[in-house]
Coordinates of C-alpha atoms and ligand atoms in Angstrom, one line a residue:
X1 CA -12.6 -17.2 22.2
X2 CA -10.3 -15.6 24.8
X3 CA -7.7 -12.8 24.3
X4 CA -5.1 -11.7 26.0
X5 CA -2.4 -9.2 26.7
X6 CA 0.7 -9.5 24.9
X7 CA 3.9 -7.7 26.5
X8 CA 7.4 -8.8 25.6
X9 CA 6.0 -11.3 23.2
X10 CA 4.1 -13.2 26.4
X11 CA 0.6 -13.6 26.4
X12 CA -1.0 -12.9 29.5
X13 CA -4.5 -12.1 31.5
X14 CA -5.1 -8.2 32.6
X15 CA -3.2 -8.0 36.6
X16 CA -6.5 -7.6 38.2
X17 CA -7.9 -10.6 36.1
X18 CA -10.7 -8.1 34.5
X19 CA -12.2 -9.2 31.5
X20 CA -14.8 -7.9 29.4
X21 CA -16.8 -9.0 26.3
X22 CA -17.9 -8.7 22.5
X23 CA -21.9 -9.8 22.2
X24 CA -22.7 -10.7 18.9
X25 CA -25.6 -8.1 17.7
X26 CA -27.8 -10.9 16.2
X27 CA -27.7 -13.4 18.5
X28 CA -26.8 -11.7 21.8
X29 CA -24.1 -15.1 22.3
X30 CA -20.4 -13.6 24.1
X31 CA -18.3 -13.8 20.2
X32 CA -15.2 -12.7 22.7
X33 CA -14.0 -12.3 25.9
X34 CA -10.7 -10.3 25.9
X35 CA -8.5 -9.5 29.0
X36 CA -9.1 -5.4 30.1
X37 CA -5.8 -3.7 30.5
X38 CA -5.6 -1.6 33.7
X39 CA -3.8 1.4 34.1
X40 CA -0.7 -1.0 36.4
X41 CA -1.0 -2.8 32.9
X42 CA -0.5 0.3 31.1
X43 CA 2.7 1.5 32.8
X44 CA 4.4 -2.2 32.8
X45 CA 3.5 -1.9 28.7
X46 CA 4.9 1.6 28.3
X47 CA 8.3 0.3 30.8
X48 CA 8.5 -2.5 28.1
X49 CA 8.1 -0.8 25.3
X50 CA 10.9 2.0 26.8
X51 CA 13.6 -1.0 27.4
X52 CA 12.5 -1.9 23.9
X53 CA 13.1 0.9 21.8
X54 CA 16.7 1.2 23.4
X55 CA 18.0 -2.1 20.8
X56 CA 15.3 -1.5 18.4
X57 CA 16.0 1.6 17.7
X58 CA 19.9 0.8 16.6
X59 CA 18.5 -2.0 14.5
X60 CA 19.6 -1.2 11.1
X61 CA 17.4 -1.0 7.9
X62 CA 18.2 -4.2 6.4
X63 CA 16.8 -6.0 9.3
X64 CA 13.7 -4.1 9.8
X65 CA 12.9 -4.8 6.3
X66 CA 13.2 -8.6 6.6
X67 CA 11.2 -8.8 9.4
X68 CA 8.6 -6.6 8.2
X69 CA 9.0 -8.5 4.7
X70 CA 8.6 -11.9 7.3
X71 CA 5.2 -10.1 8.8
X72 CA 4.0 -9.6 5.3
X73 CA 4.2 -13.6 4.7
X74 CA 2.9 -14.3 8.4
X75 CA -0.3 -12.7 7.6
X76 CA -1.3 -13.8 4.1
X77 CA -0.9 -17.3 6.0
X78 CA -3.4 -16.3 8.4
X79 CA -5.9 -15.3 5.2
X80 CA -8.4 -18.1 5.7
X81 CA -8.5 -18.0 9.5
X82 CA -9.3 -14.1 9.5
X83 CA -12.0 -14.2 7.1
X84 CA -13.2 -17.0 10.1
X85 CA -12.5 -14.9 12.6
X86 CA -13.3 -11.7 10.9
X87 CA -17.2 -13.2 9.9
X88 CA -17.8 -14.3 13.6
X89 CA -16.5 -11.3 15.5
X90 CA -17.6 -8.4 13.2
X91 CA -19.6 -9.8 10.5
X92 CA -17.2 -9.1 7.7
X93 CA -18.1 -10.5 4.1
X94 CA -15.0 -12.7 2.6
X95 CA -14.7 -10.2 0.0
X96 CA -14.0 -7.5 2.6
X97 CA -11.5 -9.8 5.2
X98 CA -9.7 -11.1 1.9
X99 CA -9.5 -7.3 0.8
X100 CA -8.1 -6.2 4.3
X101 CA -5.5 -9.2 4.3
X102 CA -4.0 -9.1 0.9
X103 CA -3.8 -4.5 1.5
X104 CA -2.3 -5.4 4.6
X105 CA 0.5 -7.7 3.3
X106 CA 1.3 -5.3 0.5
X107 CA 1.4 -2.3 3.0
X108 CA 4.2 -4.1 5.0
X109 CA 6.0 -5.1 2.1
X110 CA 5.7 -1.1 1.0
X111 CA 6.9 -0.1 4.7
X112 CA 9.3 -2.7 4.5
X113 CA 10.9 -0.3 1.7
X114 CA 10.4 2.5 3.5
X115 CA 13.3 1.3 5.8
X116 CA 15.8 2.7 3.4
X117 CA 13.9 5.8 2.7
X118 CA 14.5 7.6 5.5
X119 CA 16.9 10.6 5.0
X120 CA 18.4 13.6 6.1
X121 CA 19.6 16.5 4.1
X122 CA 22.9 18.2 3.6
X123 CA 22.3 21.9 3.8
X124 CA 23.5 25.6 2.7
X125 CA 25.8 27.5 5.4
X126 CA 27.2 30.7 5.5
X127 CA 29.7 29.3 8.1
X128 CA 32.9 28.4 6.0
X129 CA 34.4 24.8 7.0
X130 CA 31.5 23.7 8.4
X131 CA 29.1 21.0 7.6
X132 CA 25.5 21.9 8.3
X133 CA 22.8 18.3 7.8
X134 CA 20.0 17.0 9.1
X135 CA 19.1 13.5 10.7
X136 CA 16.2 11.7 11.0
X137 CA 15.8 9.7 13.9
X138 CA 13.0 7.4 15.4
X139 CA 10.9 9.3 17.9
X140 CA 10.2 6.8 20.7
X141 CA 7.5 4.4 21.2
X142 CA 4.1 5.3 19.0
X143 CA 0.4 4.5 20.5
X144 CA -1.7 3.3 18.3
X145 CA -5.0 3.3 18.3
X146 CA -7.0 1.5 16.1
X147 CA -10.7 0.7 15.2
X148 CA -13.1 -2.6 14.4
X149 CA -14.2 -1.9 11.0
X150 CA -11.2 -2.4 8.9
X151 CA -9.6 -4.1 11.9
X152 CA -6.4 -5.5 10.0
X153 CA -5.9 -2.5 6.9
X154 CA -6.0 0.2 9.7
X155 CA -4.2 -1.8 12.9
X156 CA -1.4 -2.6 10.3
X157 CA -0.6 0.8 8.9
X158 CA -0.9 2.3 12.8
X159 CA 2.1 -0.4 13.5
X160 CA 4.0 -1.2 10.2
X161 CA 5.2 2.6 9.4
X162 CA 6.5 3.2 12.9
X163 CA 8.7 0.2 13.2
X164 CA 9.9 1.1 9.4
X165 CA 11.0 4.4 10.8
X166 CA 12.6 2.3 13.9
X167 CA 10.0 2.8 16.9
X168 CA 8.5 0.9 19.2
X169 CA 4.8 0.3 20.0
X170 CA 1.9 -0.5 21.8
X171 CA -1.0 -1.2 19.4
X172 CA -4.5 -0.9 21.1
X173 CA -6.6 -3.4 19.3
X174 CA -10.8 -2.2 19.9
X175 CA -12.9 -3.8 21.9
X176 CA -15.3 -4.7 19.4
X177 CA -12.5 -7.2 17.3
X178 CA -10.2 -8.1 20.2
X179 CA -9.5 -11.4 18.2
X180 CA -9.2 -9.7 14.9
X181 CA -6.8 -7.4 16.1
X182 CA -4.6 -10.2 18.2
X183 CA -4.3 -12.1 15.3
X184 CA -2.8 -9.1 13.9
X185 CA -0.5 -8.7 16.2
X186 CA 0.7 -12.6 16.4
X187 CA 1.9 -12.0 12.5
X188 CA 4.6 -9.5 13.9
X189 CA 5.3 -12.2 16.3
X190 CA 5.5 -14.6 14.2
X191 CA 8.0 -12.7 12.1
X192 CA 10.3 -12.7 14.9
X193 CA 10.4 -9.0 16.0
X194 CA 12.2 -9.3 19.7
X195 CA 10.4 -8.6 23.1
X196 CA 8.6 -6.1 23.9
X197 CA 8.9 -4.1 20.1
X198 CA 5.4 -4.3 19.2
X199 CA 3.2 -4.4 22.8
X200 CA -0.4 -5.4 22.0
X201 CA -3.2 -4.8 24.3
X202 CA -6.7 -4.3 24.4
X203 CA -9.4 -2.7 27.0
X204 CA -12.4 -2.5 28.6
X205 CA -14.5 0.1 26.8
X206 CA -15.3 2.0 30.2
X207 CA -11.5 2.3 31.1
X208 CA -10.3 3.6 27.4
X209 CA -10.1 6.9 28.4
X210 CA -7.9 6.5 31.8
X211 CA -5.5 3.4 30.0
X212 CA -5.0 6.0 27.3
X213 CA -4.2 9.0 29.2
X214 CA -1.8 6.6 31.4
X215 CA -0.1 5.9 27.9
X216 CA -0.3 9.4 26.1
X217 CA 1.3 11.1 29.8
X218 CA 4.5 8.3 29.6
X219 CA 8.0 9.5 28.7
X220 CA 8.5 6.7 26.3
X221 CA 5.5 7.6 24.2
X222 CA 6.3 10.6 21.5
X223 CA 3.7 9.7 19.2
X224 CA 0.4 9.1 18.8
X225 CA -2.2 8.4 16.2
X226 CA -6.0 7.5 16.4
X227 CA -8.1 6.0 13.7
X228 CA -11.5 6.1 15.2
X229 CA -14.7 8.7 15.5
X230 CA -14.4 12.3 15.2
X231 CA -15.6 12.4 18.9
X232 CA -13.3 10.2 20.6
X233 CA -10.4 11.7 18.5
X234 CA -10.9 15.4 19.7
X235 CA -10.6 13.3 23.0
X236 CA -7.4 12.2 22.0
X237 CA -6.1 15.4 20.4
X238 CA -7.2 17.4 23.5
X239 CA -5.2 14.3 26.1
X240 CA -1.9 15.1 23.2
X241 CA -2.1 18.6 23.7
X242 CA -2.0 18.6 27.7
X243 CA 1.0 15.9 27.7
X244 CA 2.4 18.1 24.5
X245 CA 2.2 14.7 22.3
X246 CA 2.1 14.8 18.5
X247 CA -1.2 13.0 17.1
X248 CA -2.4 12.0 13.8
X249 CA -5.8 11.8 13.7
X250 CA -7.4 9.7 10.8
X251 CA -11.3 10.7 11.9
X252 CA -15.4 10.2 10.3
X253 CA -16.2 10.9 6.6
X254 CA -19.2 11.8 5.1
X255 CA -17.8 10.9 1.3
X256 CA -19.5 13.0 -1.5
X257 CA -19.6 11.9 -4.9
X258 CA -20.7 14.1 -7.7
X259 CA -22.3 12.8 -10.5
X260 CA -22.3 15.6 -13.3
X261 CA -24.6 15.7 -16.5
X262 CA -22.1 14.1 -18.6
X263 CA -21.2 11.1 -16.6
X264 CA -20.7 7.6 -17.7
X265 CA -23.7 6.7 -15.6
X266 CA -22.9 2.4 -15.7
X267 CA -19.8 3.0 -14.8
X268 CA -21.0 6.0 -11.4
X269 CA -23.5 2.8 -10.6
X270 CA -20.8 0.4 -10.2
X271 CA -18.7 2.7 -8.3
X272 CA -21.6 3.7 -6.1
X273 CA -22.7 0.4 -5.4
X274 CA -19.1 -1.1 -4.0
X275 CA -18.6 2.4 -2.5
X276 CA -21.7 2.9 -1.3
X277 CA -22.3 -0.8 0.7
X278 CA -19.1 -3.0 0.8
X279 CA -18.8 -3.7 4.5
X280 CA -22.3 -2.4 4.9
X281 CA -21.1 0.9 4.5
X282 CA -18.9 0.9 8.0
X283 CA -16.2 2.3 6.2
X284 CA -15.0 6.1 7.0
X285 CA -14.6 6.4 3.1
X286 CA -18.4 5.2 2.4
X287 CA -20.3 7.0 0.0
X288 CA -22.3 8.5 2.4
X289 CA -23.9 12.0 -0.3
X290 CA -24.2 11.4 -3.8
X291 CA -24.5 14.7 -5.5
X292 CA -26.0 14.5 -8.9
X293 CA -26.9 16.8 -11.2
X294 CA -31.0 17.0 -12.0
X295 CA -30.7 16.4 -15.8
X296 CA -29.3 12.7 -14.7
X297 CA -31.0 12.3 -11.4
X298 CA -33.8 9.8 -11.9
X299 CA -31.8 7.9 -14.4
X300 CA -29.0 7.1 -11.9
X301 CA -31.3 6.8 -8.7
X302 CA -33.6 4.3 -11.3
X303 CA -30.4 2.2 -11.9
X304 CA -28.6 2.5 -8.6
X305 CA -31.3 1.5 -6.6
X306 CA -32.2 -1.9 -9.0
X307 CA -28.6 -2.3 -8.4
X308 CA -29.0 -2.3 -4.5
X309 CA -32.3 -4.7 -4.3
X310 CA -30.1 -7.2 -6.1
X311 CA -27.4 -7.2 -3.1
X312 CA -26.9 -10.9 -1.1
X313 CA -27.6 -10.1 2.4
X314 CA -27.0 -11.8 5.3
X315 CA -25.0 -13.2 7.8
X316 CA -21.3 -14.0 6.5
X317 CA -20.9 -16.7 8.8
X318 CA -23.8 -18.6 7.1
X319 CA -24.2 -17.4 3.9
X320 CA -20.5 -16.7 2.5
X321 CA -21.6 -15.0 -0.8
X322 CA -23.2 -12.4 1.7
X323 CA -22.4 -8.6 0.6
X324 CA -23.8 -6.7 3.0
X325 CA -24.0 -8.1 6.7
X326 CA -25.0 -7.0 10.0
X327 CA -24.1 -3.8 11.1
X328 CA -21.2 -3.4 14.4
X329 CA -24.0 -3.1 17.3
X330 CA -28.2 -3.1 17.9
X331 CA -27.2 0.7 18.9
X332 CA -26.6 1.5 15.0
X333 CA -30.2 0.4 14.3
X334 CA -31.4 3.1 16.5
X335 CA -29.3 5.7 15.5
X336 CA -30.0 5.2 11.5
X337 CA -33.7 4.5 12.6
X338 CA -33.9 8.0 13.9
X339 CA -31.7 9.7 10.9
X340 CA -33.9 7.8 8.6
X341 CA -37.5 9.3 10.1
X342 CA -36.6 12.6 10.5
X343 CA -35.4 12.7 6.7
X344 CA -38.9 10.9 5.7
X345 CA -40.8 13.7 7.9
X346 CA -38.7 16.4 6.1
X347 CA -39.6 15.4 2.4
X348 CA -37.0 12.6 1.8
X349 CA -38.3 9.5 0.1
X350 CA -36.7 6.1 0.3
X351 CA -36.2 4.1 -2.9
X352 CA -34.7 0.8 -1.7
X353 CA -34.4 -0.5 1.7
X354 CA -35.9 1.3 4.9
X355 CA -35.8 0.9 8.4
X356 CA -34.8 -1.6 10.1
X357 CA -35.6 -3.5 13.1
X358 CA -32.1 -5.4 13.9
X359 CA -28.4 -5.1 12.7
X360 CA -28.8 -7.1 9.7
X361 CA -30.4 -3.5 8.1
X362 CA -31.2 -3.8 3.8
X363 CA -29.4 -1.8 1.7
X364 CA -31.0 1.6 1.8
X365 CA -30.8 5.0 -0.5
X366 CA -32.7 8.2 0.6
X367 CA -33.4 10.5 -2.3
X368 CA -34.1 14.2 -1.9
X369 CA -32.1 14.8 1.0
X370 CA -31.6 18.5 2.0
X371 CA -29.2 20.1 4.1
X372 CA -32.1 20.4 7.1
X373 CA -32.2 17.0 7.3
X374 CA -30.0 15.1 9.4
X375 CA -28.4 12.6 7.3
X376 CA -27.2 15.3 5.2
X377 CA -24.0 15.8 7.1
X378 CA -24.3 13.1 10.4
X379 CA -22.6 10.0 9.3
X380 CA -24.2 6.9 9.6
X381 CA -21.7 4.2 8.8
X382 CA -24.3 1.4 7.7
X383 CA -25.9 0.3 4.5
X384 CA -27.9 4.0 4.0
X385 CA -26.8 6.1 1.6
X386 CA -28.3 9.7 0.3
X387 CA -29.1 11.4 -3.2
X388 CA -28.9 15.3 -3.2
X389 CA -29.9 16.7 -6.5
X390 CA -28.2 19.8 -8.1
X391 CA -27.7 22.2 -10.3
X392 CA -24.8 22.3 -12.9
X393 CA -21.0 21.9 -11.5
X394 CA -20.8 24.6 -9.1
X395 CA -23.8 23.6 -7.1
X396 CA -22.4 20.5 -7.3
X397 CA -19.4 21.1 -5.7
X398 CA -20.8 23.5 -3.1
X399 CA -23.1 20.7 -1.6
X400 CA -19.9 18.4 -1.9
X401 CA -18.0 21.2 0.2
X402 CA -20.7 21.5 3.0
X403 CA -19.8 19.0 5.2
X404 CA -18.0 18.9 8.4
X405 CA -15.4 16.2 6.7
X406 CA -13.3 16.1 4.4
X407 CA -11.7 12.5 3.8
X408 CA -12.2 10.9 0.7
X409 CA -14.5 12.2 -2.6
X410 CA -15.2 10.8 -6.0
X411 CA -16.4 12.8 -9.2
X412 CA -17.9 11.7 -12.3
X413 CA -17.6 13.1 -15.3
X414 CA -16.3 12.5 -19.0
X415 CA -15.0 16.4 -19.0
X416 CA -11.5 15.6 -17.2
X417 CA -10.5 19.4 -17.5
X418 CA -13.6 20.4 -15.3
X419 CA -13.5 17.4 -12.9
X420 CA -9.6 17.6 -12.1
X421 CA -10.7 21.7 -11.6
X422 CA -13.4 20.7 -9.0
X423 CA -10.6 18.3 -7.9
X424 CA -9.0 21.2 -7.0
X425 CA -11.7 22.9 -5.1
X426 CA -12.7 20.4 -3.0
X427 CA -11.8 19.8 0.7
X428 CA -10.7 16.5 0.5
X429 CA -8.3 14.7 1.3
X430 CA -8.7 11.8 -1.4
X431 CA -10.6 12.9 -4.5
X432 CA -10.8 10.0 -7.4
X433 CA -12.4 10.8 -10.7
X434 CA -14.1 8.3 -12.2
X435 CA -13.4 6.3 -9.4
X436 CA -15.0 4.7 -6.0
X437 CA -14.5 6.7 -2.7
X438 CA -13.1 3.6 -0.7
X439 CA -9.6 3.0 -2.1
X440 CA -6.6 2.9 -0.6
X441 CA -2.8 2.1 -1.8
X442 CA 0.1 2.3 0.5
X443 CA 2.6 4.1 -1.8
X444 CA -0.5 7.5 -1.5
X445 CA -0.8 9.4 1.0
X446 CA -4.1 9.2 3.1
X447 CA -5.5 11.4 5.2
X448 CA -8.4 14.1 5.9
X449 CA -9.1 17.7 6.4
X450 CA -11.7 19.4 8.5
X451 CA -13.4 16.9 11.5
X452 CA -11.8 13.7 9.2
X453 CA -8.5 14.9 11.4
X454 CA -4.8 16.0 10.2
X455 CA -1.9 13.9 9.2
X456 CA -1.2 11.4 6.6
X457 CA -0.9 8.0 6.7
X458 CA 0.6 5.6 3.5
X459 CA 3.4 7.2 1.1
X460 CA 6.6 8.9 1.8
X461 CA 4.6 11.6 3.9
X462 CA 4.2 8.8 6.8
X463 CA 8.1 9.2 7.6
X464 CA 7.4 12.9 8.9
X465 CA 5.1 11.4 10.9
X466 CA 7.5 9.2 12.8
X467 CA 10.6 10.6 13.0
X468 CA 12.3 13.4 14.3
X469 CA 13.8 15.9 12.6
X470 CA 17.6 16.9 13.9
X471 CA 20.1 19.6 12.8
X472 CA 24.0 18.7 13.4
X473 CA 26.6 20.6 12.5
X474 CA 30.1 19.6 12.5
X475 CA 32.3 23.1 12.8
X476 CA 36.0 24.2 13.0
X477 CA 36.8 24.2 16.6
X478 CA 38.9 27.6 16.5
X479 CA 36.4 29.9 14.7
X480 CA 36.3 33.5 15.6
X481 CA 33.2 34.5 17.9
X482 CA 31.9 38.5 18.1
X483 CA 33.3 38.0 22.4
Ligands
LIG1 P1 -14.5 5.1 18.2 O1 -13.9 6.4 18.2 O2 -15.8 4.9 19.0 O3 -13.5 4.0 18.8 C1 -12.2 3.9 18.4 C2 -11.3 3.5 19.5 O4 -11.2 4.5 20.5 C3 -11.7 2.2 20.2 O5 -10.6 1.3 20.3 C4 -12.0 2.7 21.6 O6 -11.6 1.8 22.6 C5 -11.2 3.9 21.8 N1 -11.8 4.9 22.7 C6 -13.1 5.0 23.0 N2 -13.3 6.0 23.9 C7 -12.0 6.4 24.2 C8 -11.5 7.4 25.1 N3 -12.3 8.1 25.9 N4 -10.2 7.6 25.1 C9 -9.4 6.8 24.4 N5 -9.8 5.9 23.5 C10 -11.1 5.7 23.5 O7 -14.7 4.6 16.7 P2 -15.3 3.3 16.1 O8 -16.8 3.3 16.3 O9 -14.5 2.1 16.6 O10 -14.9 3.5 14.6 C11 -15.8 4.2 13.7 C12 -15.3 5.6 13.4 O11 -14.0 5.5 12.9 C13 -16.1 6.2 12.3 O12 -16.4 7.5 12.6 C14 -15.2 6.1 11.1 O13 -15.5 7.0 10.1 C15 -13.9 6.3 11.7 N6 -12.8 5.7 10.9 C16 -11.9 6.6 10.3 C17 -10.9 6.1 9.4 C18 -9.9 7.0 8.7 O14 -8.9 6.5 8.2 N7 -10.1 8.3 8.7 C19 -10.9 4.7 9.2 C20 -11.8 3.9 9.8 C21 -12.8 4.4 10.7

């Protein structure tokens, strides 16, 4: 399959004809071969994107909701040809493609009401005859930057809410699903948004950092956000501050859940289980710690890990009931590998799964993990998950605090009053009781604290994100100054 570069809604090759491709971990076969935008490609996106936002950005909020509405329909059309797509380029289960289609249509249909939500306020001043309000304008054009693993949840939420709030912009699809993320793109073309209002391009991994700094440093670009590693993100953030760019940074998670004495242990399992695996893990709101309290501790690790021999494995493109497939890249297995032995040589014991010699890794759990391990607080977004064992509540939710992240959190316990009180203590930025850590609805806001970034995504916070904020006032023209 070949991608290309999309600017004012015409496909077309990289200018220097550089390509570069996606290798499929298992069987080393090119999956992809996408065109590398330069940094001449860059500045001819960001020019388009400029001439763009001049019509766009008058476009009133009727219109922006049909077409968004018409982008919503686009893409549940496409449903069986990105769980195709999505199988071949990134090993995706069905369950998990059909799960980012059907979130992604209802998130545009959410932004598409969004369009009429965006307000100003009248406000209090002592200056008599005068009338004191604010507007809310778009910004510019928005950069978004997007990742592989929920390729078409997260590149739609990083383009839908800044068109709601009448931007323009230039989505960077990864290098991993080029193809995932252009046929993405084509359901906003599809929809009939003009030239040049939604830029797609995608790059060479070796030249993300200078296409990106090309992008960040243009006039046109007043926002940016990043969905991606902590790493690359501090990249991103430090490139932001030396342009003075606003960022939103939705960054790695190292999800707690706490499992307290009195929990409805079937229903933690379940929750653990889909949390814990569903996209083999590669999900920044994985349930990477589970955090249970000793009295329950070999009950639940007994039940959760019969739970996890019993998961279909495999590769989706062969065997379509598959739940957990092969991991991103070869370089994973290494990296978990290595987590994985020093845990064993520090007292951990594995109770399903182990290590693995190629991306198609078993579902593992690691009981006993302590915080001089390295698992404890590196994440390793693939089918491994940990068991720390505590002490009552408060130990509980210290181990759940002590961690670099801070995105999403579950807690489980049939004591509501005690659970919405740790709800309340704990640095996260999505805490669900009784619930899974990986959920996500687009009328909530979404977002992380600590190294998972700053900045919410979803709800009505995602309108301060892309817009600006002005003060007008309309005054007498003959009022008395002091000289
Ligand atoms: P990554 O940070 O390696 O890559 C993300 C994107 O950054 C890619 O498109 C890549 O081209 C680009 N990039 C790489 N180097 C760059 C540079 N120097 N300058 C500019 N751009 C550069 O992340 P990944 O491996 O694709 O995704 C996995 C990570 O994303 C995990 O840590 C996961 O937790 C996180 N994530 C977070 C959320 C969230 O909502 N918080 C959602 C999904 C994934």
């Amino acid at each position: 399959m070949n991608v290309q570069l999309v600017i004012d809604n015409v496909a077309q090759a990289a200018s220097t004809g550089k390509t570069y491709q996606r290798i499929d971990p298992i069987s080393a076969k090119v999956t992809t071969t996408g065109a590398a935008c330069g940094v001449d490609d860059a500045r001819r996106v960001a020019a388009s994107s400029q001439q763009a936002f001049k019509t766009w950005s008058k476009v009133g909020p009727t219109e922006r909701r049909r077409l968004l509405l018409a982008a919503a329909d686009a893409l549940e059309g496409k449903m069986e040809l990105f769980c195709t797509v999505m199988a071949e380029e990134i090993g995706a289960s069905r369950l998990w493609s059909q799960f980012n289609v059907g979130a992604s249509a209802n998130l545009l249909r959410e932004a598409a009401a969004l369009t009429t939500q965006i307000k100003g306020e009248t406000l209090a001043t002592d200056k008599p005859g005068t009338l004191s309000v604010t507007l809310r304008q778009p910004a510019g054009t928005v950069l978004s930057i997007a990742p592989w693993n929920g390729p078409v949840i997260l590149g739609t939420r990083s383009i839908a809410y800044p068109l709601a709030c009448g931007n323009t912009v230039i989505f960077k699809g990864s290098e991993n699903s080029p193809r995932t993320h252009e046929l993405l793109a084509q359901a906003f073309y599809d929809a009939g948004f003009p030239p040049g209002v939604v830029n797609f391009i995608i790059s060479a991994p070796e030249d993300a950092g200078a296409v990106t700094e090309v992008l960040i440093a243009h006039d046109t670009v007043r926002r940016v956000n990043f969905t991606g590693s902590t790493n690359v993100g501090r990249m991103i953030a430090q490139t932001c501050a030396k342009h003075l760019k606003r960022c939103l940074l939705e960054l790695g998670g190292k999800a707690p859940f706490i499992v307290l004495e009195d929990a409805d242990l079937d229903g933690a399992v379940n929750a653990a289980v889909f949390g814990a695996f569903l996209y083999q893990g590669q999900i920044c709101m994985s349930t990477e710690r589970f955090v249970v309290d000793e009295a329950v501790a070999d009950t639940f690790v007994a039940k959760f890990a019969e739970r996890i021999r019993g998961l279909e494995q495999g590769s989706p493109v062969t065997n379509p009931a598959s739940v957990v497939g092969p991991m991103i890249a070869q370089g994973s297995v290494q990296r978990i590998n290595q987590m994985l032995d020093d845990a064993i040589g520090k007292g951990a014991s594995i109770v399903a799964g182990g290590l693995a010699e190629q991306a198609q890794m078993a579902p593992t759990l690691v009981d006993r993990v302590t915080s001089a391990m390295q698992i404890y607080d590196e994440e390793t977004f693939g089918p491994v998950t940990t068991v720390v064992r505590v002490k009552g509540a408060e130990q509980a939710l210290e181990v759940a605090n002590d961690t670099a992240f801070g995105l999403s959190s579950a807690i489980f316990s049939r004591n509501v009053s005690l659970a919405l009180d740790l709800a309340s203590r704990l640095d996260a930025g999505c805490v669900h009781i009784n619930g899974a850590t990986v959920q996500n609805e687009p009328q909530a806001p979404y977002g992380g604290m600590k190294n998972s970034g700053y900045g919410r995504f979803d709800g009505s916070a995602v309108i301060e994100e892309f817009t600006e904020v002005k003060w007008v006032t309309v005054e007498p023209s003959d009022q008395p100054y002091p000289f």
